[in-house]
Coordinates of N, CA and C and ligand atoms in Angstrom, one line a residue:
M163 N 9.3 -5.1 12.9 CA 8.8 -5.8 11.7 C 7.9 -4.8 10.9
F164 N 8.1 -4.8 9.6 CA 7.5 -3.8 8.7 C 6.5 -4.6 7.8
I165 N 5.2 -4.3 8.0 CA 4.1 -5.0 7.2 C 3.4 -3.9 6.3
T166 N 3.3 -4.2 5.0 CA 2.6 -3.3 4.2 C 1.3 -4.0 3.6
L167 N 0.3 -3.1 3.4 CA -1.0 -3.6 2.8 C -1.1 -3.0 1.4
E168 N -1.3 -3.8 0.4 CA -1.5 -3.3 -0.9 C -2.8 -3.7 -1.5
G169 N -3.2 -3.1 -2.6 CA -4.4 -3.6 -3.2 C -5.0 -2.5 -4.2
P170 N -5.8 -3.0 -5.1 CA -6.5 -2.0 -6.0 C -7.5 -1.2 -5.2
E171 N -8.0 -0.2 -5.9 CA -9.0 0.7 -5.3 C -10.2 -0.1 -4.7
G172 N -10.6 0.4 -3.5 CA -11.8 -0.2 -2.9 C -11.6 -1.6 -2.3
S173 N -10.3 -2.0 -2.1 CA -10.1 -3.3 -1.6 C -10.3 -3.4 -0.1
G174 N -10.5 -2.2 0.6 CA -10.8 -2.2 2.0 C -9.6 -2.1 2.9
K175 N -8.4 -1.9 2.4 CA -7.2 -1.9 3.2 C -7.4 -1.0 4.4
T176 N -7.8 0.2 4.2 CA -7.8 1.2 5.2 C -8.7 0.8 6.4
S177 N -9.8 0.2 6.1 CA -10.8 -0.2 7.1 C -10.2 -1.3 8.0
H178 N -9.2 -2.0 7.5 CA -8.7 -3.1 8.3 C -7.6 -2.8 9.2
L179 N -6.9 -1.6 9.0 CA -5.7 -1.3 9.7 C -5.9 -1.1 11.2
K180 N -7.0 -0.3 11.6 CA -7.2 0.0 13.0 C -7.5 -1.3 13.8
P181 N -8.5 -2.1 13.3 CA -8.8 -3.3 14.1 C -7.6 -4.3 14.2
L182 N -6.7 -4.3 13.1 CA -5.5 -5.1 13.2 C -4.6 -4.6 14.3
A183 N -4.4 -3.3 14.3 CA -3.5 -2.6 15.3 C -4.0 -2.9 16.7
E184 N -5.3 -2.8 16.9 CA -5.9 -3.0 18.2 C -5.7 -4.4 18.7
W185 N -5.9 -5.3 17.8 CA -5.7 -6.8 18.1 C -4.2 -7.0 18.5
L186 N -3.3 -6.4 17.7 CA -1.9 -6.6 18.0 C -1.4 -6.0 19.3
T187 N -2.0 -4.8 19.6 CA -1.7 -4.1 20.8 C -2.2 -4.9 22.0
A188 N -3.4 -5.5 21.9 CA -3.9 -6.3 23.0 C -3.0 -7.5 23.2
A189 N -2.3 -8.0 22.1 CA -1.4 -9.1 22.3 C 0.0 -8.7 22.8
G190 N 0.1 -7.4 23.1 CA 1.4 -6.9 23.7 C 2.4 -6.3 22.8
K191 N 2.0 -6.1 21.5 CA 3.0 -5.6 20.6 C 2.9 -4.0 20.6
T192 N 4.0 -3.4 20.3 CA 4.0 -2.0 20.1 C 3.8 -1.7 18.6
V193 N 2.6 -1.2 18.3 CA 2.2 -1.1 16.9 C 2.1 0.3 16.5
Y194 N 2.5 0.6 15.2 CA 2.3 1.9 14.7 C 1.6 1.8 13.3
T195 N 0.5 2.5 13.1 CA -0.1 2.4 11.7 C 0.1 3.7 11.0
T196 N 0.3 3.6 9.7 CA 0.5 4.8 8.9 C 0.0 4.6 7.5
R197 N 0.2 5.6 6.7 CA -0.3 5.4 5.3 C 0.6 6.1 4.3
E198 N 0.5 5.7 3.1 CA 1.2 6.3 2.0 C 0.3 6.6 0.8
P199 N 0.4 7.7 0.1 CA 1.3 8.8 0.5 C 0.7 9.5 1.7
G200 N 1.6 10.0 2.6 CA 1.2 10.7 3.8 C 2.0 10.2 5.0
G201 N 1.3 10.2 6.1 CA 2.0 9.7 7.3 C 2.9 10.7 8.0
T202 N 3.2 11.8 7.3 CA 4.0 12.9 7.9 C 3.3 14.2 7.4
S203 N 3.6 15.3 8.1 CA 3.0 16.6 7.7 C 3.3 16.9 6.2
I204 N 4.6 16.7 5.9 CA 5.0 17.0 4.5 C 4.4 16.0 3.5
G205 N 4.3 14.8 3.9 CA 3.7 13.7 3.0 C 2.2 14.0 2.8
E206 N 1.5 14.5 3.8 CA 0.1 14.7 3.6 C -0.1 15.9 2.7
Q207 N 0.8 16.9 2.8 CA 0.7 18.0 1.9 C 1.0 17.6 0.4
I208 N 1.9 16.7 0.3 CA 2.2 16.2 -1.1 C 1.0 15.3 -1.6
R209 N 0.4 14.6 -0.7 CA -0.7 13.8 -1.0 C -1.8 14.6 -1.6
H210 N -2.0 15.8 -1.0 CA -3.1 16.7 -1.5 C -2.8 17.1 -2.9
V211 N -1.5 17.4 -3.2 CA -1.2 17.9 -4.6 C -1.4 16.8 -5.6
I212 N -0.9 15.5 -5.2 CA -1.0 14.4 -6.2 C -2.4 14.1 -6.5
H213 N -3.3 14.1 -5.4 CA -4.6 13.6 -5.6 C -5.7 14.6 -6.0
D214 N -5.2 15.9 -6.0 CA -6.2 16.9 -6.4 C -6.8 16.7 -7.8
L215 N -8.1 16.5 -7.8 CA -8.8 16.2 -9.1 C -8.6 17.3 -10.2
T216 N -8.2 18.5 -9.7 CA -8.0 19.6 -10.7 C -6.6 19.6 -11.3
N217 N -5.7 18.8 -10.8 CA -4.3 18.7 -11.4 C -4.3 17.8 -12.6
T218 N -5.1 18.0 -13.5 CA -5.3 17.0 -14.7 C -4.0 17.0 -15.5
E219 N -3.2 18.1 -15.5 CA -2.0 18.2 -16.4 C -0.8 17.5 -15.8
M220 N -0.9 16.8 -14.6 CA 0.2 16.2 -14.0 C 0.8 15.1 -14.8
H221 N 2.1 15.2 -15.1 CA 2.7 14.1 -15.9 C 3.0 12.9 -15.0
P222 N 3.0 11.7 -15.6 CA 3.3 10.5 -14.8 C 4.7 10.6 -14.1
R223 N 5.6 11.3 -14.8 CA 7.0 11.4 -14.1 C 6.9 12.3 -12.9
T224 N 6.1 13.3 -13.0 CA 6.0 14.2 -11.8 C 5.3 13.5 -10.7
E225 N 4.2 12.7 -11.1 CA 3.5 11.9 -10.2 C 4.4 10.9 -9.5
A226 N 5.2 10.3 -10.2 CA 6.1 9.3 -9.7 C 7.1 9.9 -8.7
L227 N 7.6 11.1 -9.0 CA 8.6 11.7 -8.1 C 7.9 12.3 -6.9
L228 N 6.7 12.8 -7.0 CA 6.0 13.3 -5.8 C 5.7 12.1 -4.8
Y229 N 5.3 11.0 -5.3 CA 5.2 9.8 -4.4 C 6.5 9.5 -3.7
Q230 N 7.6 9.6 -4.5 CA 8.9 9.3 -3.9 C 9.3 10.3 -2.8
A231 N 8.9 11.6 -3.1 CA 9.2 12.7 -2.2 C 8.5 12.4 -0.8
A232 N 7.2 12.1 -0.9 CA 6.5 11.8 0.3 C 7.1 10.5 1.0
R233 N 7.5 9.6 0.2 CA 8.1 8.3 0.7 C 9.4 8.6 1.4
A234 N 10.2 9.4 0.8 CA 11.5 9.7 1.5 C 11.3 10.3 2.9
Q235 N 10.3 11.1 3.0 CA 10.0 11.8 4.2 C 9.5 10.8 5.3
I236 N 8.6 9.9 4.9 CA 8.1 8.9 5.9 C 9.1 7.9 6.3
V237 N 10.0 7.6 5.3 CA 11.1 6.6 5.6 C 12.0 7.2 6.7
E238 N 12.4 8.5 6.5 CA 13.4 9.1 7.4 C 12.7 9.5 8.7
E239 N 11.5 10.0 8.6 CA 10.9 10.6 9.8 C 10.2 9.6 10.7
V240 N 9.6 8.6 10.1 CA 8.8 7.6 10.8 C 9.3 6.2 10.8
L241 N 9.5 5.7 9.6 CA 9.7 4.2 9.5 C 11.0 3.8 10.0
R242 N 12.1 4.4 9.6 CA 13.4 3.9 10.1 C 13.5 4.1 11.6
P243 N 13.2 5.3 12.2 CA 13.4 5.4 13.6 C 12.5 4.4 14.4
R244 N 11.3 4.1 13.9 CA 10.4 3.2 14.7 C 10.8 1.8 14.5
L245 N 11.3 1.4 13.3 CA 11.8 0.1 13.1 C 13.0 -0.2 13.9
L246 N 13.9 0.9 14.0 CA 15.1 0.7 14.8 C 14.7 0.5 16.3
A247 N 13.6 1.1 16.7 CA 13.1 0.9 18.1 C 12.3 -0.4 18.2
A248 N 12.3 -1.2 17.2 CA 11.7 -2.5 17.3 C 10.2 -2.5 17.3
E249 N 9.6 -1.4 16.8 CA 8.1 -1.3 16.7 C 7.6 -2.2 15.5
L250 N 6.4 -2.5 15.6 CA 5.7 -3.2 14.5 C 5.0 -2.2 13.7
I251 N 5.3 -2.1 12.4 CA 4.6 -1.0 11.6 C 3.7 -1.7 10.6
L252 N 2.4 -1.1 10.6 CA 1.5 -1.5 9.5 C 1.3 -0.3 8.6
C253 N 1.6 -0.4 7.4 CA 1.5 0.7 6.5 C 0.6 0.5 5.3
D254 N -0.4 1.4 5.2 CA -1.4 1.3 4.1 C -0.7 1.8 2.8
R255 N -0.2 0.9 2.0 CA 0.5 1.1 0.8 C 2.0 1.5 1.0
Y256 N 2.9 1.2 0.1 CA 4.3 1.5 0.1 C 4.8 1.4 -1.3
Y257 N 6.0 1.1 -1.6 CA 6.5 1.3 -2.9 C 6.0 0.4 -4.0
D258 N 5.4 -0.7 -3.5 CA 4.7 -1.6 -4.6 C 3.6 -0.9 -5.3
S259 N 3.0 0.1 -4.6 CA 2.0 0.9 -5.3 C 2.6 1.7 -6.4
T260 N 3.8 2.2 -6.2 CA 4.5 2.9 -7.3 C 4.7 2.0 -8.5
L261 N 5.2 0.8 -8.2 CA 5.4 -0.1 -9.4 C 4.1 -0.5 -10.0
A262 N 3.1 -0.7 -9.2 CA 1.8 -1.1 -9.8 C 1.1 0.0 -10.6
Y263 N 1.0 1.2 -9.9 CA 0.2 2.3 -10.5 C 1.1 3.1 -11.6
Q264 N 2.3 3.6 -11.1 CA 3.1 4.4 -12.0 C 3.7 3.5 -13.1
G265 N 4.0 2.3 -12.7 CA 4.6 1.4 -13.7 C 3.6 0.6 -14.6
Y266 N 3.0 -0.4 -14.0 CA 2.1 -1.2 -14.8 C 0.9 -0.3 -15.3
G267 N 0.4 0.6 -14.4 CA -0.8 1.3 -14.8 C -0.6 2.3 -15.9
H268 N 0.4 3.2 -15.8 CA 0.6 4.2 -16.8 C 1.4 3.6 -18.0
Q269 N 2.2 2.6 -17.8 CA 3.0 2.0 -18.9 C 3.8 3.1 -19.7
I270 N 4.4 4.0 -18.9 CA 5.2 5.1 -19.6 C 6.7 5.0 -19.1
I271 N 6.8 4.8 -17.8 CA 8.1 4.7 -17.2 C 8.5 3.3 -17.0
P272 N 9.7 2.9 -17.5 CA 10.1 1.5 -17.3 C 10.2 1.1 -15.8
L273 N 9.9 -0.1 -15.5 CA 9.9 -0.5 -14.1 C 11.3 -0.3 -13.5
E274 N 12.4 -0.5 -14.3 CA 13.7 -0.4 -13.8 C 14.0 1.0 -13.3
E275 N 13.5 2.0 -14.1 CA 13.7 3.4 -13.7 C 12.9 3.7 -12.4
L276 N 11.8 3.2 -12.3 CA 11.0 3.3 -11.1 C 11.7 2.7 -9.9
R277 N 12.3 1.6 -10.1 CA 13.1 0.9 -9.0 C 14.2 1.8 -8.5
Q278 N 14.8 2.5 -9.5 CA 16.0 3.4 -9.1 C 15.5 4.5 -8.2
I279 N 14.4 5.2 -8.5 CA 13.9 6.3 -7.7 C 13.3 5.8 -6.4
I280 N 12.8 4.6 -6.4 CA 12.3 4.0 -5.1 C 13.5 3.7 -4.2
R281 N 14.5 3.2 -4.8 CA 15.7 2.9 -4.0 C 16.3 4.2 -3.4
F282 N 16.3 5.3 -4.1 CA 16.7 6.5 -3.6 C 15.8 7.0 -2.4
A283 N 14.5 6.9 -2.6 CA 13.6 7.4 -1.6 C 13.6 6.5 -0.3
T284 N 13.8 5.2 -0.5 CA 13.6 4.3 0.6 C 15.0 3.9 1.3
R285 N 16.1 4.2 0.6 CA 17.4 3.8 1.0 C 17.3 2.3 1.3
G286 N 16.6 1.6 0.4 CA 16.6 0.1 0.5 C 15.7 -0.5 1.5
L287 N 14.8 0.3 2.1 CA 14.0 -0.3 3.2 C 12.8 -1.1 2.5
V288 N 12.9 -2.4 2.7 CA 11.9 -3.4 2.1 C 11.0 -3.9 3.2
P289 N 9.7 -4.1 2.9 CA 8.9 -4.7 4.0 C 9.2 -6.1 4.3
N290 N 9.0 -6.5 5.5 CA 9.1 -8.0 5.8 C 8.0 -8.8 5.2
L291 N 6.8 -8.2 5.2 CA 5.6 -8.9 4.7 C 4.8 -7.9 4.0
T292 N 4.3 -8.3 2.8 CA 3.3 -7.4 2.1 C 2.1 -8.3 1.8
V293 N 0.9 -7.7 2.2 CA -0.3 -8.5 2.0 C -1.1 -7.8 0.8
L294 N -1.4 -8.5 -0.2 CA -2.3 -8.0 -1.3 C -3.7 -8.3 -1.0
L295 N -4.5 -7.3 -0.8 CA -6.0 -7.5 -0.6 C -6.5 -7.5 -2.1
D296 N -6.8 -8.6 -2.6 CA -7.1 -8.8 -4.0 C -8.5 -8.8 -4.3
L297 N -8.9 -8.0 -5.3 CA -10.3 -7.8 -5.6 C -10.5 -7.5 -7.1
D298 N -11.6 -8.0 -7.6 CA -12.0 -7.6 -9.0 C -12.1 -6.1 -9.1
V299 N -11.5 -5.5 -10.2 CA -11.4 -4.1 -10.3 C -12.7 -3.4 -10.4
E300 N -13.7 -3.9 -11.1 CA -15.0 -3.3 -11.2 C -15.7 -3.2 -9.8
I301 N -15.6 -4.3 -9.1 CA -16.2 -4.3 -7.7 C -15.5 -3.3 -6.9
G302 N -14.2 -3.2 -6.9 CA -13.4 -2.3 -6.1 C -13.8 -0.8 -6.4
L303 N -13.9 -0.5 -7.7 CA -14.2 0.9 -8.1 C -15.6 1.2 -7.7
S304 N -16.5 0.3 -7.8 CA -17.9 0.6 -7.4 C -18.0 0.8 -5.9
R305 N -17.3 0.0 -5.1 CA -17.2 0.2 -3.7 C -16.7 1.5 -3.3
K306 N -15.6 1.9 -4.0 CA -14.9 3.1 -3.7 C -15.9 4.3 -4.0
G307 N -16.7 4.1 -5.1 CA -17.6 5.2 -5.5 C -18.6 5.6 -4.4
K308 N -18.8 4.7 -3.5 CA -19.8 4.9 -2.4 C -19.1 5.7 -1.2
Q309 N -17.8 5.8 -1.3 CA -17.1 6.4 -0.2 C -16.7 7.8 -0.5
D310 N -16.1 8.6 0.4 CA -15.9 10.0 0.2 C -14.6 10.3 -0.6
E311 N -13.4 9.7 -0.2 CA -12.2 10.1 -0.8 C -11.9 9.6 -2.2
W312 N -12.4 10.3 -3.2 CA -12.3 9.9 -4.6 C -11.1 10.8 -5.1
N313 N -10.0 10.1 -5.6 CA -8.9 10.9 -5.9 C -8.6 10.9 -7.4
R314 N -7.6 11.7 -7.8 CA -7.3 11.8 -9.3 C -7.0 10.5 -9.9
L315 N -6.4 9.5 -9.2 CA -6.0 8.3 -9.8 C -7.3 7.4 -9.9
D316 N -8.2 7.5 -9.0 CA -9.4 6.7 -9.1 C -10.1 7.0 -10.4
A317 N -10.0 8.3 -10.9 CA -10.7 8.7 -12.1 C -10.0 8.2 -13.4
F318 N -8.9 7.5 -13.3 CA -8.3 6.9 -14.5 C -9.2 5.8 -15.0
T319 N -8.9 5.3 -16.2 CA -9.8 4.3 -16.8 C -9.8 3.0 -16.1
V320 N -10.9 2.2 -16.4 CA -11.0 0.8 -15.8 C -9.8 0.0 -16.3
D321 N -9.4 0.2 -17.5 CA -8.2 -0.5 -18.1 C -6.9 -0.2 -17.2
F322 N -6.8 1.1 -16.9 CA -5.6 1.4 -16.0 C -5.7 0.6 -14.7
H323 N -6.8 0.5 -14.1 CA -6.9 -0.2 -12.8 C -6.8 -1.7 -13.0
R324 N -7.2 -2.2 -14.2 CA -6.9 -3.6 -14.5 C -5.5 -3.9 -14.6
R325 N -4.7 -3.0 -15.3 CA -3.3 -3.2 -15.4 C -2.6 -3.2 -14.0
V326 N -3.1 -2.3 -13.1 CA -2.6 -2.2 -11.8 C -2.7 -3.6 -11.1
R327 N -3.9 -4.2 -11.3 CA -4.1 -5.5 -10.6 C -3.2 -6.6 -11.2
V328 N -3.1 -6.6 -12.5 CA -2.1 -7.5 -13.1 C -0.7 -7.3 -12.6
G329 N -0.4 -6.0 -12.5 CA 0.9 -5.6 -12.0 C 1.2 -6.2 -10.6
Y330 N 0.2 -6.1 -9.7 CA 0.4 -6.7 -8.4 C 0.7 -8.2 -8.4
H331 N 0.0 -8.8 -9.3 CA 0.2 -10.3 -9.4 C 1.6 -10.6 -9.9
E332 N 2.0 -9.8 -10.9 CA 3.4 -10.0 -11.4 C 4.5 -9.7 -10.3
L333 N 4.2 -8.7 -9.5 CA 5.2 -8.3 -8.5 C 5.2 -9.4 -7.4
M334 N 4.1 -10.0 -7.1 CA 4.0 -11.1 -6.2 C 4.7 -12.3 -6.7
A335 N 4.6 -12.6 -8.0 CA 5.3 -13.8 -8.5 C 6.8 -13.6 -8.5
L336 N 7.3 -12.3 -8.5 CA 8.7 -12.1 -8.5 C 9.3 -12.4 -7.1
E337 N 8.5 -12.1 -6.1 CA 9.0 -12.2 -4.7 C 8.0 -13.0 -3.8
P338 N 7.8 -14.3 -4.1 CA 6.7 -15.0 -3.4 C 6.9 -15.0 -1.9
A339 N 8.2 -15.0 -1.4 CA 8.4 -15.1 0.0 C 7.9 -13.8 0.8
R340 N 7.9 -12.7 0.1 CA 7.5 -11.5 0.8 C 6.0 -11.3 0.8
W341 N 5.3 -11.8 -0.2 CA 3.9 -11.5 -0.4 C 2.9 -12.6 0.0
V342 N 1.8 -12.2 0.5 CA 0.6 -13.1 0.8 C -0.6 -12.5 0.2
V343 N -1.5 -13.3 -0.4 CA -2.7 -12.7 -1.0 C -3.9 -13.1 -0.1
V344 N -4.7 -12.1 0.1 CA -6.0 -12.3 0.8 C -7.1 -11.9 -0.1
D345 N -8.2 -12.8 -0.1 CA -9.3 -12.5 -1.0 C -10.2 -11.4 -0.4
A346 N -10.1 -10.2 -1.0 CA -10.9 -9.1 -0.4 C -12.3 -9.1 -0.9
S347 N -12.8 -10.0 -1.7 CA -14.2 -10.1 -2.1 C -15.0 -10.7 -1.0
Q348 N -14.4 -11.3 0.0 CA -15.1 -11.9 1.1 C -15.8 -10.9 2.0
P349 N -16.7 -11.3 2.8 CA -17.2 -10.3 3.8 C -16.1 -9.8 4.7
W350 N -16.3 -8.5 5.2 CA -15.2 -7.8 5.9 C -14.7 -8.7 7.1
E351 N -15.5 -9.4 7.8 CA -15.0 -10.2 9.0 C -14.1 -11.3 8.5
A352 N -14.4 -11.9 7.3 CA -13.6 -13.0 6.8 C -12.2 -12.5 6.4
V353 N -12.2 -11.3 5.8 CA -11.0 -10.7 5.4 C -10.1 -10.3 6.6
Q354 N -10.7 -9.8 7.6 CA -10.0 -9.5 8.9 C -9.4 -10.7 9.5
R355 N -10.2 -11.8 9.5 CA -9.8 -13.1 10.0 C -8.5 -13.6 9.3
D356 N -8.6 -13.5 7.9 CA -7.5 -14.0 7.1 C -6.2 -13.1 7.4
L357 N -6.5 -11.8 7.5 CA -5.3 -10.9 7.7 C -4.6 -11.3 9.1
R358 N -5.5 -11.5 10.1 CA -4.9 -11.9 11.4 C -4.1 -13.2 11.3
A359 N -4.7 -14.1 10.6 CA -4.0 -15.4 10.5 C -2.6 -15.3 9.8
V360 N -2.6 -14.4 8.7 CA -1.4 -14.2 8.0 C -0.3 -13.6 8.9
I361 N -0.7 -12.5 9.6 CA 0.2 -11.8 10.4 C 0.7 -12.7 11.6
Q362 N -0.3 -13.4 12.2 CA 0.1 -14.3 13.3 C 1.1 -15.3 12.9
S363 N 1.0 -15.9 11.7 CA 1.9 -16.9 11.3 C 3.3 -16.3 11.0
R364 N 3.3 -15.1 10.6 CA 4.7 -14.4 10.4 C 5.3 -14.0 11.7
L365 N 4.5 -13.5 12.6 CA 5.0 -13.1 13.9 C 5.4 -14.3 14.8
N366 N 4.8 -15.3 14.5 CA 4.7 -16.4 15.5 C 4.8 -17.7 14.7
P367 N 5.9 -18.1 14.1 CA 5.9 -19.2 13.2 C 5.5 -20.5 13.9
L368 N 5.6 -20.6 15.2 CA 5.3 -21.8 15.9 C 3.8 -21.9 16.1
N369 N 3.1 -20.8 15.7 CA 1.6 -20.8 15.8 C 1.0 -20.8 17.2
V370 N 1.7 -20.2 18.1 CA 1.1 -20.0 19.4 C -0.1 -19.0 19.2
V371 N -1.3 -19.4 19.7 CA -2.5 -18.6 19.4 C -2.5 -17.3 20.2
L372 N -2.7 -16.2 19.5 CA -2.9 -14.9 20.2 C -4.4 -14.8 20.5
D373 N -4.7 -14.1 21.6 CA -6.1 -13.9 21.9 C -6.8 -13.1 20.8
D374 N -8.1 -13.4 20.7 CA -8.9 -12.6 19.7 C -9.1 -11.2 20.2
Ligands
TMP173 P1 -5.7 5.3 -1.1 O1 -5.5 6.0 0.2 O2 -7.1 5.2 -1.5 O3 -5.0 4.0 -1.2 O4 -5.1 6.3 -2.2 C1 -3.8 6.3 -2.5 C2 -3.8 6.5 -4.0 O5 -2.5 6.7 -4.5 C3 -4.3 5.2 -4.8 O6 -5.0 5.6 -5.9 C4 -3.0 4.6 -5.2 C5 -2.1 5.7 -5.4 N1 -0.7 5.5 -5.2 C6 0.2 5.5 -6.3 O7 -0.3 5.6 -7.4 N2 1.5 5.3 -6.1 C7 2.1 5.2 -4.9 O8 3.3 5.0 -4.8 C8 1.2 5.2 -3.7 C9 1.7 5.1 -2.4 C10 -0.2 5.4 -3.9

């Protein structure tokens, strides 16, 4: 099963992955956590290029292709083999980030063109479940400001990030069966509780309770 976490900046995705994985492992699942862009040696090198604050001249088309290059590598090297081995994968961002940021955010490349390069990079690998950690953009950016990894995209305008959030909501409306939204403005423990409840109901539709 392939689960992705999405959300605007500062929504706290990353801080939730490890505790979720530990909870699932304790419940007997074989879990693998990873992130995009990154998750492979090549992907992490590409991440560095995309997010380098000094690369101010990077065109959105270049940016879009670099994300897909990192994505093609993680799909082939990590995601497909592990999913074929029936592992449960939790991934911090995946192609919905491309649609939200490079599509809705920049408003330069039509979504249909982005979908074509995503299709090439992923060979059609779609998540079983995508959770949107939803949060007001200003709150997210101010949270992020207090942390260390401030990247080139964080430095885009607040309007850019507002369009990203609207984009996520539109993507969710297009595929309601794949998406679940969790309110990321809640205290961390409440967000973690909601995430567990969402994942549990997908893994376990009969709602047999897993241990805390
Ligand atoms: P994060 O690790 O803080 O989520 O940083 C990843 C950044 O990359 C974030 O600003 C969103 C951005 N991003 C895209 O713009 N497109 C993509 O396809 C992906 C995976 C990430």
